[in-house]
PDB file of C-alpha atoms in Angstrom:
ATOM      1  CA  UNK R   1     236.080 -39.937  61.751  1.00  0.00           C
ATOM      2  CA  UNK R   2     234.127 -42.977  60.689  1.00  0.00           C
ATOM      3  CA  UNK R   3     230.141 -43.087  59.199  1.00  0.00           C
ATOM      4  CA  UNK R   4     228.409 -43.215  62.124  1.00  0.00           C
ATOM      5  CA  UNK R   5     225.943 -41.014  64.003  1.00  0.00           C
ATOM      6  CA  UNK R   6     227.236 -39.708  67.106  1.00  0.00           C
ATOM      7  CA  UNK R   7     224.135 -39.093  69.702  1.00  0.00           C
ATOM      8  CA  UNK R   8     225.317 -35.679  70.792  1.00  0.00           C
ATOM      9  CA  UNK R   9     224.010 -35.824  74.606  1.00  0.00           C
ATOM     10  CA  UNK R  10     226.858 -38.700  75.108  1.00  0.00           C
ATOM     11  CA  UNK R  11     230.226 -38.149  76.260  1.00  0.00           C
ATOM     12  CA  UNK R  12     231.402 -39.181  72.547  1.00  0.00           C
ATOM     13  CA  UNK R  13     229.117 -36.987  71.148  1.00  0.00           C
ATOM     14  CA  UNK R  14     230.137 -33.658  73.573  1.00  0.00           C
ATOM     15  CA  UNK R  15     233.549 -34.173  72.290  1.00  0.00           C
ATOM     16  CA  UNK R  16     233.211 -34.554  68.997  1.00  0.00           C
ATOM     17  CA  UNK R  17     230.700 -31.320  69.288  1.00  0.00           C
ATOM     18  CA  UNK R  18     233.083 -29.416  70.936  1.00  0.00           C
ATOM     19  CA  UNK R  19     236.336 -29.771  68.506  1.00  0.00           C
ATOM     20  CA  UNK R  20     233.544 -29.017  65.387  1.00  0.00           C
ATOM     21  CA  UNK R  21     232.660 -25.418  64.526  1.00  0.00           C
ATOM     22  CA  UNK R  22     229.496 -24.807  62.807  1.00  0.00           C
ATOM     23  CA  UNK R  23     229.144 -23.711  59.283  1.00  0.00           C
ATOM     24  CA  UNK R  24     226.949 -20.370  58.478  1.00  0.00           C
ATOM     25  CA  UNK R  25     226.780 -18.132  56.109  1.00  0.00           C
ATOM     26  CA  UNK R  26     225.100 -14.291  56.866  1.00  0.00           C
ATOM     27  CA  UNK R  27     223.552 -11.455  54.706  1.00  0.00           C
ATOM     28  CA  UNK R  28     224.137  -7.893  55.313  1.00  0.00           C
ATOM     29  CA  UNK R  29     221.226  -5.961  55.058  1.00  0.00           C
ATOM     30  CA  UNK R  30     220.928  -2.804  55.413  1.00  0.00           C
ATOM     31  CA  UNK R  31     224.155  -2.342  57.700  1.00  0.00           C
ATOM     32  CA  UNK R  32     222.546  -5.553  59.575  1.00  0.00           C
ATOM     33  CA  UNK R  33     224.229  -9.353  59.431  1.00  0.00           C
ATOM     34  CA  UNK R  34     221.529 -11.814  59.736  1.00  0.00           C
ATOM     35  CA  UNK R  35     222.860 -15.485  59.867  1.00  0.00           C
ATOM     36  CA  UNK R  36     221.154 -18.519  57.459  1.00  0.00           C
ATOM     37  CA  UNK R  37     220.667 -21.006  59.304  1.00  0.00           C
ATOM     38  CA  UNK R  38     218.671 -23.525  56.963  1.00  0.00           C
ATOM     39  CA  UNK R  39     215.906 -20.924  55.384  1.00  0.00           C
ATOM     40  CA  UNK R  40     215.262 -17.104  54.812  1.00  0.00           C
ATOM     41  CA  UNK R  41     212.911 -15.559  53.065  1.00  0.00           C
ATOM     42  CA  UNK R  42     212.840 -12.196  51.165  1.00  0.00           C
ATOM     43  CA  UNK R  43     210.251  -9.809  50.266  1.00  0.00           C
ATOM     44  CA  UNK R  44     207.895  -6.791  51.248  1.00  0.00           C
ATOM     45  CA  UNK R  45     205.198  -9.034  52.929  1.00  0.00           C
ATOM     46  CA  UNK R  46     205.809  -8.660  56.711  1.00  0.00           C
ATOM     47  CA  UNK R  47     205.943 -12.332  57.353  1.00  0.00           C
ATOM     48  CA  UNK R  48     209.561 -12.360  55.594  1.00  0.00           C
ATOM     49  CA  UNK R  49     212.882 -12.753  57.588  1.00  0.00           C
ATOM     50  CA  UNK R  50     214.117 -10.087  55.447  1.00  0.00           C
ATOM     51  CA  UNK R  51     211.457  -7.144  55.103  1.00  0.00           C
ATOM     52  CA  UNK R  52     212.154  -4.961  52.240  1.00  0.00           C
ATOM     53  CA  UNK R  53     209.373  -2.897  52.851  1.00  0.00           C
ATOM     54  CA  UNK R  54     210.631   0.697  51.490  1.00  0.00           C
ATOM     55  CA  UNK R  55     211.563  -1.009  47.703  1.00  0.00           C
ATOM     56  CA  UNK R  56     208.024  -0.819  45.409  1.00  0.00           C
ATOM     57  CA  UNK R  57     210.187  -2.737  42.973  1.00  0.00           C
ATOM     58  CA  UNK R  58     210.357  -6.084  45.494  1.00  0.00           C
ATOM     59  CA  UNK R  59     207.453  -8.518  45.533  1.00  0.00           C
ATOM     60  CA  UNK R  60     205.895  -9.572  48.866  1.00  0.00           C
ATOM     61  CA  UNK R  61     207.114 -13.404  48.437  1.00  0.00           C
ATOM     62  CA  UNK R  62     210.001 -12.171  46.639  1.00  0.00           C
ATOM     63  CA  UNK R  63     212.935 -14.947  46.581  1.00  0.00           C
ATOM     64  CA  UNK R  64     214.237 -17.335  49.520  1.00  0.00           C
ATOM     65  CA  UNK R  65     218.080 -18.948  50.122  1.00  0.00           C
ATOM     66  CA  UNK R  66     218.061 -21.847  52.052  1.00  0.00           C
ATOM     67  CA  UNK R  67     220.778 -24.148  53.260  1.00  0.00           C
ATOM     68  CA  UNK R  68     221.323 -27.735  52.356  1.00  0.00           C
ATOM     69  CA  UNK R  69     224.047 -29.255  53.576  1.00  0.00           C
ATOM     70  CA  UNK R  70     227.216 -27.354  53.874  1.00  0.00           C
ATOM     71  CA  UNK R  71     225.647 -25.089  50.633  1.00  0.00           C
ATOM     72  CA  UNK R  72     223.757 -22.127  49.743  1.00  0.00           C
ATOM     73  CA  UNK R  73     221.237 -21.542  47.264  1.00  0.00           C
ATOM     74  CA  UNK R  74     218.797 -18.296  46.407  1.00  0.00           C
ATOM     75  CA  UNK R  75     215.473 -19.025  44.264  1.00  0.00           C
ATOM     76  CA  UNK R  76     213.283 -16.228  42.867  1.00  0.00           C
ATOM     77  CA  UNK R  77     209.491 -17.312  43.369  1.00  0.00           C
ATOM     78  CA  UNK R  78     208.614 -16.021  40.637  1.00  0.00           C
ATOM     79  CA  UNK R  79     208.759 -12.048  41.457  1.00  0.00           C
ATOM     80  CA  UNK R  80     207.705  -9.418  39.239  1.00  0.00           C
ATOM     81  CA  UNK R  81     211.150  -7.804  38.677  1.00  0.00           C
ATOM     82  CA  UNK R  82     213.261 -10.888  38.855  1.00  0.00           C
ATOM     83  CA  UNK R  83     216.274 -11.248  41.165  1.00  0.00           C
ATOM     84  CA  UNK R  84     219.742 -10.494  40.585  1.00  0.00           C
ATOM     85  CA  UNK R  85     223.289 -12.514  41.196  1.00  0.00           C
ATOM     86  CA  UNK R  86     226.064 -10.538  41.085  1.00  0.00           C
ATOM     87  CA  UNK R  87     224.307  -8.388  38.274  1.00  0.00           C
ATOM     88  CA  UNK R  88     223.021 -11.734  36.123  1.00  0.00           C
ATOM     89  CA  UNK R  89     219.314 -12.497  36.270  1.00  0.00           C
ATOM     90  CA  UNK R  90     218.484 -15.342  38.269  1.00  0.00           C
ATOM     91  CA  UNK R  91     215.924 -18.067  36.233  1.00  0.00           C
ATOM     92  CA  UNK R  92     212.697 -17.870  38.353  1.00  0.00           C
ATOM     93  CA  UNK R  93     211.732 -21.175  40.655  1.00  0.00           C
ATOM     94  CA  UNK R  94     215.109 -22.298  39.895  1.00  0.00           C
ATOM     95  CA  UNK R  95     217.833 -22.610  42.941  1.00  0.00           C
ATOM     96  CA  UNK R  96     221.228 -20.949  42.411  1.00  0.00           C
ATOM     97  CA  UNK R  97     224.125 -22.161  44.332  1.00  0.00           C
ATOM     98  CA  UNK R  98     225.975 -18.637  46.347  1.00  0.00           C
ATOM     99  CA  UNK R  99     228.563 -18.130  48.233  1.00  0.00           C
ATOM    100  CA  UNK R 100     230.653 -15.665  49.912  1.00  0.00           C
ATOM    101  CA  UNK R 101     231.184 -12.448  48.649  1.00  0.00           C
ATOM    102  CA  UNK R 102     228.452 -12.545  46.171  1.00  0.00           C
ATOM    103  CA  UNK R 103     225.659  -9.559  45.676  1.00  0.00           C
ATOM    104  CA  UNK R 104     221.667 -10.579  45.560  1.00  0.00           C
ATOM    105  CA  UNK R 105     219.739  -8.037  43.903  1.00  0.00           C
ATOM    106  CA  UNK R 106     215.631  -7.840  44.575  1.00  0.00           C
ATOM    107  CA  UNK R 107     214.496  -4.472  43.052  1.00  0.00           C
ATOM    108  CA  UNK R 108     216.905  -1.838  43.753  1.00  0.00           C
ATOM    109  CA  UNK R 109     217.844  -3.356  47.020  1.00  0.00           C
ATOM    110  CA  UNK R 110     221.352  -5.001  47.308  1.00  0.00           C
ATOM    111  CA  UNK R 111     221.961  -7.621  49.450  1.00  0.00           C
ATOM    112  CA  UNK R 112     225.602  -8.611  50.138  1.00  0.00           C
ATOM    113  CA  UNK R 113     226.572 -12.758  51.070  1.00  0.00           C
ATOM    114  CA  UNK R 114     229.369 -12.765  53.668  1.00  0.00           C
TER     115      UNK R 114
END
């Protein structure tokens, strides 16, 4: 395939759509799978996506993993208790590239990358 845009509303473009699968990624929580589609928030504050509301431990604007391009990333915001990568303390404001199969701990909550 060349460098070009493709309008997708064009016969080119429904064609090229339809041979192309998209890319996701999706966090189990709490026996749940909730996909990432370019941003999700975590934290006890009711506005999150992800509402860890029963964890004291978990700040209300806790961490976030957004998408950028075909990658992942988590960033703590700076929590109280830090956040977790497969057991290894995540710097705070900094983005951390994840992938599949990887465990995000906020508090005592686990959160499992699939």
């Amino acid at each position: 395939m060349s460098d070009e845009t493709i309008y997708k509303r064009d016969e080119k473009g429904k064609k090229v759509a339809k041979n192309l699968q998209t890319k996701h990624m999706r966090i189990r929580f709490k026996d749940k799978d909730i996909d990432v589609n370019r941003l999700i928030t975590i934290g006890r504050d009711a506005n999150n996506d992800i509402v860890v509301k029963d964890d004291p431990l978990v700040s209300r604007k806790h961490a976030l993993i957004e998408k950028e391009g075909s990658h992942y990333f988590i960033m703590d915001k700076g929590s109280t208790n830090g956040s977790y990568l497969n057991n290894n303390p995540l710097p705070r404001c900094e983005r951390v590239k994840i992938s599949p199969g990887d465990v995000i701990i906020v508090g005592k909550t686990k959160l499992e990358i699939l």
